[in-house]
Short mmCIF file of C-alpha atoms in Angstrom, two decimals:
data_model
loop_
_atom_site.label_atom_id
_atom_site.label_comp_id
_atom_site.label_asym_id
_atom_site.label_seq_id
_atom_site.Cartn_x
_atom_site.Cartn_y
_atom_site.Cartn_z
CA UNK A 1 34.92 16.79 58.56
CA UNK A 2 30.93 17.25 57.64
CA UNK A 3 30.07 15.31 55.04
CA UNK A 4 26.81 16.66 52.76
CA UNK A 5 25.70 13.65 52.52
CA UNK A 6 22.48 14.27 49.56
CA UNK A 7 19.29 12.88 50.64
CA UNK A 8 15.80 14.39 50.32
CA UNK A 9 12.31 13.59 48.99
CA UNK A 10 11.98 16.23 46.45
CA UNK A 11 11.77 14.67 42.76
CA UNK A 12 15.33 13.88 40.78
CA UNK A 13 16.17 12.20 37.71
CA UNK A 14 19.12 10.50 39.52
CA UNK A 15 17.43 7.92 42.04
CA UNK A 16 19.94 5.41 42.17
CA UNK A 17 18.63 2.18 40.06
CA UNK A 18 18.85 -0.28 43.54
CA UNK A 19 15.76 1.15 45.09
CA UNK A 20 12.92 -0.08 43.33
CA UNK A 21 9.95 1.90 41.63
CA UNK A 22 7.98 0.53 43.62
CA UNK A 23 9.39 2.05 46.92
CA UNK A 24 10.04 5.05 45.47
CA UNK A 25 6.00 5.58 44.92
CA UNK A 26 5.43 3.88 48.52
CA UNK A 27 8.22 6.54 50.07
CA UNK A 28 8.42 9.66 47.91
CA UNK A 29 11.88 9.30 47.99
CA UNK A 30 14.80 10.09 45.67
CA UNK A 31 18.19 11.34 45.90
CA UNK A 32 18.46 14.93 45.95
CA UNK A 33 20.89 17.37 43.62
CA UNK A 34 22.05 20.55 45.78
CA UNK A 35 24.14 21.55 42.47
CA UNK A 36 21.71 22.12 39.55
CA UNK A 37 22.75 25.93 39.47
CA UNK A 38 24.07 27.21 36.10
CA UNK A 39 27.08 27.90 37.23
CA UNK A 40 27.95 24.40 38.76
CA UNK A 41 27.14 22.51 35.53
CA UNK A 42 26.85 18.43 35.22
CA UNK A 43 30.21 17.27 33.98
CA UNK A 44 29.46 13.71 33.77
CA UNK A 45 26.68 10.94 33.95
CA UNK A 46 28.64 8.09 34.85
CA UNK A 47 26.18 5.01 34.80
CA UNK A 48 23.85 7.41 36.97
CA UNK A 49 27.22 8.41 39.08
CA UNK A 50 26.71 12.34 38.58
CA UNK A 51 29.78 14.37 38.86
CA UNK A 52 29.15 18.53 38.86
CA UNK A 53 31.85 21.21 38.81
CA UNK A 54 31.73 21.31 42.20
CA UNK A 55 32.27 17.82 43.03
CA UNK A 56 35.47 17.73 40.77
CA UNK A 57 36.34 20.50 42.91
CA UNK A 58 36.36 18.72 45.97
CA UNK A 59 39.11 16.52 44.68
CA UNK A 60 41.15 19.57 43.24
CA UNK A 61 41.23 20.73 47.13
CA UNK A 62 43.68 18.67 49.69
CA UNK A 63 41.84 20.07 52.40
CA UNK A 64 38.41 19.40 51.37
CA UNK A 65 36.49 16.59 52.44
CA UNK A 66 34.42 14.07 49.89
CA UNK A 67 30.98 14.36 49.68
CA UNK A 68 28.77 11.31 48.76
CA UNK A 69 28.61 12.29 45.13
CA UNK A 70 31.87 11.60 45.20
CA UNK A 71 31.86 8.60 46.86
CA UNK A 72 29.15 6.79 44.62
CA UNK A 73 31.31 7.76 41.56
CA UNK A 74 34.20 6.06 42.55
CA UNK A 75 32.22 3.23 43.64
CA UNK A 76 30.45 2.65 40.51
CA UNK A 77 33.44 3.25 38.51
CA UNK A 78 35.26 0.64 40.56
CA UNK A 79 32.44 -1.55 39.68
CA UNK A 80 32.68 -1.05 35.82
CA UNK A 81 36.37 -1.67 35.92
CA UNK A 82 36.11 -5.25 37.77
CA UNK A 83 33.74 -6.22 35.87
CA UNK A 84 35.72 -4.99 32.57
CA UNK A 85 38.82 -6.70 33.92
CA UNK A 86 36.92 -10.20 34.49
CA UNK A 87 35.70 -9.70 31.14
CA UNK A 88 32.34 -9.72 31.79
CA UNK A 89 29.46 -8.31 30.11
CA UNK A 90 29.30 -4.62 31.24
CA UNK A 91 25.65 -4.99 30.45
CA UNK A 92 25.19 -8.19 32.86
CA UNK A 93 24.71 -9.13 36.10
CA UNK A 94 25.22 -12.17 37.82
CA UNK A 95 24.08 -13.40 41.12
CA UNK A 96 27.72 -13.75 42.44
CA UNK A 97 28.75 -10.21 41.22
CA UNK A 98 30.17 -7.48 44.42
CA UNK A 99 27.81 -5.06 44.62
CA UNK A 100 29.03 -1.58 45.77
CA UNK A 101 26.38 0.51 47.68
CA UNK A 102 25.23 4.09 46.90
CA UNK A 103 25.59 6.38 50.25
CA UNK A 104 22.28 7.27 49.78
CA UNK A 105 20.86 3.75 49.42
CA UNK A 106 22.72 3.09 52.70
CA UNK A 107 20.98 6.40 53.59
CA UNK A 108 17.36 5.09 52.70
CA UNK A 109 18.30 1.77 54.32
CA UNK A 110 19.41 3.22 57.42
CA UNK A 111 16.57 6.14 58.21
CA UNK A 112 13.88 5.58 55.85
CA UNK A 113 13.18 1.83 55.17
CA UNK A 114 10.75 0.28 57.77
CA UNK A 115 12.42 -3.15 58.79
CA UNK A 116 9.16 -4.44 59.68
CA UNK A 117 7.96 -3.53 56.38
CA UNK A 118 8.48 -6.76 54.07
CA UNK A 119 8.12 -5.31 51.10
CA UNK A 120 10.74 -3.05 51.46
CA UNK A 121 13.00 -5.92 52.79
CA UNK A 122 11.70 -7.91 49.85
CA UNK A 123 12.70 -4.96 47.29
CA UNK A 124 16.46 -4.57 48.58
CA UNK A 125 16.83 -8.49 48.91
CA UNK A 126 15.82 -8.96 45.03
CA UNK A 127 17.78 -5.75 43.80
CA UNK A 128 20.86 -6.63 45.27
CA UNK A 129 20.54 -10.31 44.54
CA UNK A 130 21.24 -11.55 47.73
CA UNK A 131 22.00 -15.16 48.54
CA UNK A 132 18.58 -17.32 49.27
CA UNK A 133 18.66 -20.68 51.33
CA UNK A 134 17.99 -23.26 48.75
CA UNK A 135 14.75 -24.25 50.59
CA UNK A 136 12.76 -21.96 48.85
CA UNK A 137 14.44 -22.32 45.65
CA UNK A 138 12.79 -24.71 42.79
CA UNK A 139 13.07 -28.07 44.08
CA UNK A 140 14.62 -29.16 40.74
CA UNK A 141 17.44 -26.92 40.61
CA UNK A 142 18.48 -28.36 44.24
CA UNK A 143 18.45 -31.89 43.31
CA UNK A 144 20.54 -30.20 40.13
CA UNK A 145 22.74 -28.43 42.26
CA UNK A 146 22.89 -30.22 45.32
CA UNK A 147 26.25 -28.40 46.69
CA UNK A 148 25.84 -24.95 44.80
CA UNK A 149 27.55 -22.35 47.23
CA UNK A 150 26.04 -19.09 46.61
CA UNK A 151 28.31 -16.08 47.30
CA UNK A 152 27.91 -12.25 47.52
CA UNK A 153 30.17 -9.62 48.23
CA UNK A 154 28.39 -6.16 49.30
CA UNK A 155 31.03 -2.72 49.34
CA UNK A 156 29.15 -0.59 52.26
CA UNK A 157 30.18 3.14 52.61
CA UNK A 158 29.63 3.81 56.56
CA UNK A 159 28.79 7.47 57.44
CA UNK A 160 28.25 7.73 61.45
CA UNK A 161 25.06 9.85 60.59
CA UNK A 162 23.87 6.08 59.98
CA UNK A 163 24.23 5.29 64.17
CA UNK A 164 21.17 8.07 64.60
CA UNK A 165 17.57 7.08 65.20
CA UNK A 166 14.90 7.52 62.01
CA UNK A 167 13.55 10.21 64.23
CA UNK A 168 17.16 11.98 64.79
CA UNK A 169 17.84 12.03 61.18
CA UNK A 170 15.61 15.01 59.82
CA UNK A 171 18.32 17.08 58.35
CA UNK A 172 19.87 15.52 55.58
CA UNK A 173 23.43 16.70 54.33
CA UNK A 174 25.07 15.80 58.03
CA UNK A 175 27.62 13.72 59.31
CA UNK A 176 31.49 13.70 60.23
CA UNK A 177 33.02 10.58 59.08
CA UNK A 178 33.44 8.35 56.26
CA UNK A 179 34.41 4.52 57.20
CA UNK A 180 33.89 1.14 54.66
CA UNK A 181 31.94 -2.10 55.65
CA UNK A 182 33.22 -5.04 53.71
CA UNK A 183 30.18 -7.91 53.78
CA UNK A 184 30.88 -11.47 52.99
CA UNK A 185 28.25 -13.74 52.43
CA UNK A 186 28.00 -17.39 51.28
CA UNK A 187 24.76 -20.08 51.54
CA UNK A 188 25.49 -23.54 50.76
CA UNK A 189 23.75 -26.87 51.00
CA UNK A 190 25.63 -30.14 51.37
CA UNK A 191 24.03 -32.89 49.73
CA UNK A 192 21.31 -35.13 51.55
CA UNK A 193 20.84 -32.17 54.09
CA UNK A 194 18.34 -30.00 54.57
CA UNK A 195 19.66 -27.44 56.62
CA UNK A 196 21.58 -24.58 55.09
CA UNK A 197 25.22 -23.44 55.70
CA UNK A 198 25.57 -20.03 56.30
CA UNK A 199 28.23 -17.56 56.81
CA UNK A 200 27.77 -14.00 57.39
CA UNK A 201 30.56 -11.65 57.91
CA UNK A 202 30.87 -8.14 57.97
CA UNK A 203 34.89 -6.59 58.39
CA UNK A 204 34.91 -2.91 59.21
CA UNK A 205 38.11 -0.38 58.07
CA UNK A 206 38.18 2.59 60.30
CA UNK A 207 40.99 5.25 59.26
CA UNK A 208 39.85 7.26 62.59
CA UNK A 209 40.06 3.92 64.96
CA UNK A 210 36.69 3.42 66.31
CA UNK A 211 34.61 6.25 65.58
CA UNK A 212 32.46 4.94 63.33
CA UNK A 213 31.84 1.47 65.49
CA UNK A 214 28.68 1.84 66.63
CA UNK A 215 27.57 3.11 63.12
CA UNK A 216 29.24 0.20 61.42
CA UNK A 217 27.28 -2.46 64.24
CA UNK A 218 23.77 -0.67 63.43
CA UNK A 219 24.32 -0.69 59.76
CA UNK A 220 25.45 -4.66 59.80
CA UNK A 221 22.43 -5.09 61.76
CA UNK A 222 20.18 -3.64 59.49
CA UNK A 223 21.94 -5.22 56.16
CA UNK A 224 21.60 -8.72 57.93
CA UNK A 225 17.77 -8.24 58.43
CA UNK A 226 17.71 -7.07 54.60
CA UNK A 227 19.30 -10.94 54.05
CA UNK A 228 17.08 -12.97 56.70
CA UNK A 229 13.72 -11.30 56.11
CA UNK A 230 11.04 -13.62 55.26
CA UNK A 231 13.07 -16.73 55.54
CA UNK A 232 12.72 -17.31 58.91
CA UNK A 233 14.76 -20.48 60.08
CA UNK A 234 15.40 -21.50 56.97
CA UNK A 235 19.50 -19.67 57.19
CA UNK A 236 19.72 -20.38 60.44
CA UNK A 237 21.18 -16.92 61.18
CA UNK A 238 19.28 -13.85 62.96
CA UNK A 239 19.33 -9.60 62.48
CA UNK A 240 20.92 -9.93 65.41
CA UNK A 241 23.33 -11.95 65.59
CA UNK A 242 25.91 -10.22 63.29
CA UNK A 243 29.32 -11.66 62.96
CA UNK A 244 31.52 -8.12 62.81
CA UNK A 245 35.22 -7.67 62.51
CA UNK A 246 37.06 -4.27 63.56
CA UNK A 247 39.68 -4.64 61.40
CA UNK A 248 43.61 -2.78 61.33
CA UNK A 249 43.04 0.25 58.86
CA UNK A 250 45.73 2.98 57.70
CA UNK A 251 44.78 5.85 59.98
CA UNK A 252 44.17 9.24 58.32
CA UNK A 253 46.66 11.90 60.20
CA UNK A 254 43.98 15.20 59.26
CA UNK A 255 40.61 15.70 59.23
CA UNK A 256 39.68 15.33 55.71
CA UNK A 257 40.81 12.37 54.34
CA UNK A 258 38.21 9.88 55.65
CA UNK A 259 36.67 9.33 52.17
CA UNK A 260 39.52 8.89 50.39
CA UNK A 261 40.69 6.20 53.05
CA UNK A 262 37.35 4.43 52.72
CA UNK A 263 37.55 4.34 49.13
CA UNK A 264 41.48 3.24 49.26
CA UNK A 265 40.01 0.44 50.82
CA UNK A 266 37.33 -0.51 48.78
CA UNK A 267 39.85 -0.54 45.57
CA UNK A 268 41.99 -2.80 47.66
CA UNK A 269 39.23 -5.24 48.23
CA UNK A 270 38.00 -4.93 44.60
CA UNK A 271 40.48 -6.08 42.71
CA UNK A 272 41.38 -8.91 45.29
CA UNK A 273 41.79 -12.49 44.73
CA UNK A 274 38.46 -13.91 45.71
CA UNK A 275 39.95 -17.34 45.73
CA UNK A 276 39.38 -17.71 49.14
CA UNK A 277 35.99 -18.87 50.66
CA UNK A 278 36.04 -17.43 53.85
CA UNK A 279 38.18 -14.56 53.92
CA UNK A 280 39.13 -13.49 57.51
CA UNK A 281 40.38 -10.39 59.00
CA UNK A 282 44.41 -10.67 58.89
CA UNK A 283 43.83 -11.63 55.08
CA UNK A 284 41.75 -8.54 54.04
CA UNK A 285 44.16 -6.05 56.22
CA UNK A 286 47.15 -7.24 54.27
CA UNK A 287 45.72 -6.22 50.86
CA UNK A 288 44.38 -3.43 52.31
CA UNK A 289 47.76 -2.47 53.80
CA UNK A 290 49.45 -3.13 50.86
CA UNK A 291 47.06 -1.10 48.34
CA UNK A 292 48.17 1.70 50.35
CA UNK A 293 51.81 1.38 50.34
CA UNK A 294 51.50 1.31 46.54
CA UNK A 295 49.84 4.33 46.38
CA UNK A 296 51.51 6.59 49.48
CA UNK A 297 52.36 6.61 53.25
CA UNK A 298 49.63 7.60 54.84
CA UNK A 299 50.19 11.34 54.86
CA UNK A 300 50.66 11.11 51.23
CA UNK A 301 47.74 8.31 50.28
CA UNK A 302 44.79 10.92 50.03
CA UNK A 303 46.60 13.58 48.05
CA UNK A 304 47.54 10.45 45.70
CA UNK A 305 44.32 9.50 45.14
CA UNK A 306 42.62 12.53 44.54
CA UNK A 307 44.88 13.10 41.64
CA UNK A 308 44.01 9.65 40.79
CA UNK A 309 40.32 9.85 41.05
CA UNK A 310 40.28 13.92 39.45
CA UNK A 311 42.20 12.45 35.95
CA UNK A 312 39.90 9.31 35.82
CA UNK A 313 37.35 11.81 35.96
CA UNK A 314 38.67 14.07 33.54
CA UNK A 315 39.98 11.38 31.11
CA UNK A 316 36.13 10.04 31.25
CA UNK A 317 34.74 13.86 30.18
CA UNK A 318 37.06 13.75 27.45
CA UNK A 319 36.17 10.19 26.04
CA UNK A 320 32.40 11.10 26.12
CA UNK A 321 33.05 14.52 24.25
CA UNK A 322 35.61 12.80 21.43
CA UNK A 323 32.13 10.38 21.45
CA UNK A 324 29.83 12.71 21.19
CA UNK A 325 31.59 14.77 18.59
CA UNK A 326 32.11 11.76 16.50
CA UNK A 327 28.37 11.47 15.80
#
């Protein structure tokens, strides 16, 4: 399936919020809107998630593949539910909170951030409010907190387009395959110490088994160097040396599934118990496989969760016009 994936540097209204202003004057770059004809009009503006005619449409059609407006919808509506559902501030953030990834931050990670630039590392590190060793934290708060365990949970879209070189990738709207990276991070420091704990781990769910490895690998590798940049030997941990899991995944039996598959799995993950510190492999497959057996077999899942996903949608247009008519 080619996935459009929408990615450009002419000007838009709808950069998404976790690339800073500051590298979007350095790079020019913002995500692009292919749909701003008349006739394909804006639906909804779903916390910056934008949703056109013909992105509804995609989920109205069991043969049509997702595009990445799609994807970042669901995504950010999967965040506003946890977050509703822990009964959290929807207005908040805390340093602990999952953060699920915009394709086309992934995008701008992947092809058009310079890992050798440290401000850019710098600018992703502090906007997704990644764990820091507690070296270079206030000396204060350490003696404070002298066995605070700092966790993060990142919800990575994988597109293989992300396995090409920066050079490679000067067509944007390409790709084949959608896939899901599930990163797992924790930092802690035992008391009297002064050498950090660190775990890094990165679980991959491939519905078409193994395509997407080697774009899964270079996208861990990349994230990682987003979380050691700067901080030298102070985590103990390298770019390099990435800790990644191929993990069982429901396989898709057509070609245009892959999206929903990806997203199946991030729902499953989301709404985990997070009770465990270290989650490993055979844990996250059994939620995952058990997500989808609520939802489907496998040759049913992605027609179930279209319909899901297209009367969220709907229900959502229909709350913001009752809204908007109330006032």
């Amino acid at each position: 399936c080619t996935i459009p994936i929408i990615w450009t540097s002419k000007f838009s209204s709808s950069i998404p919020q976790t690339i800073t202003n500051d590298q979007r004057t350095r790079h020019n770059i913002v995500a692009m809107d292919n749909y701003t004809k008349p006739s394909n009009p804006l639906l909804i503006n779903y916390h910056d998630a934008l949703i056109y005619e013909s992105d509804l449409s995609l989920l109205d059609n069991p043969s049509a593949w997702l595009n990445s407006d799609c994807i970042h919808f669901r995504l950010t509506r999967l965040s506003v539910m946890q977050k509703l559902l822990k009964n959290r501030d929807a207005g908040r953030e805390d340093s602990n909170s999952d953060l699920f990834l915009d394709p086309s931050v992934v995008s701008f990670l992947m092809h058009q951030c310079d890992e050798e630039d440290e401000d850019d590392m710098s600018d992703l590190r502090r906007a997704w409010e990644l764990p820091q060793p507690t070296d270079v934290k206030n000396e204060s708060a350490i003696q404070s907190k002298p066995n605070e365990i700092q966790k993060k949970r990142l919800f990575v879209p994988i597109n293989d387009q992300y396995a090409s070189s920066r050079k490679s990738f000067v067509n944007p709207g390409g790709g084949s395959h959608w896939s899901f990276l599930f990163w797992d991070i924790s930092i802690c420091q035992s008391s009297g110490t002064e050498s950090n704990m660190v775990t890094s781990k990165f679980f991959h769910f491939d519905s078409s088994n193994g395509y997407n490895s080697r774009a899964a690998k270079t996208t861990s590798k990349k994230l990682q160097k987003v979380l050691v940049s700067s901080w030298g030997n102070a985590i103990g941990i390298s770019s390099d040396d990435i800790n990644l899991v191929e993990c069982k995944t429901p396989q898709q039996t057509n070609g245009c599934d892959c999206g929903l598959f990806a997203l199946g799995v991030a729902e499953a993950l989301a709404f985990a118990d997070k009770s465990s510190e270290t989650p490993d492999a055979s844990e996250l497959e059994f939620i995952v496989h058990y997500y989808f057996d609520k939802i489907g077999d496998v040759k049913s899942f992605g027609t179930n969760l279209r319909k899901i996903i297209g009367d969220d949608i709907r229900s959502l247009i229909i709350s913001e016009c009752e809204r908007t008519c109330n006032y």
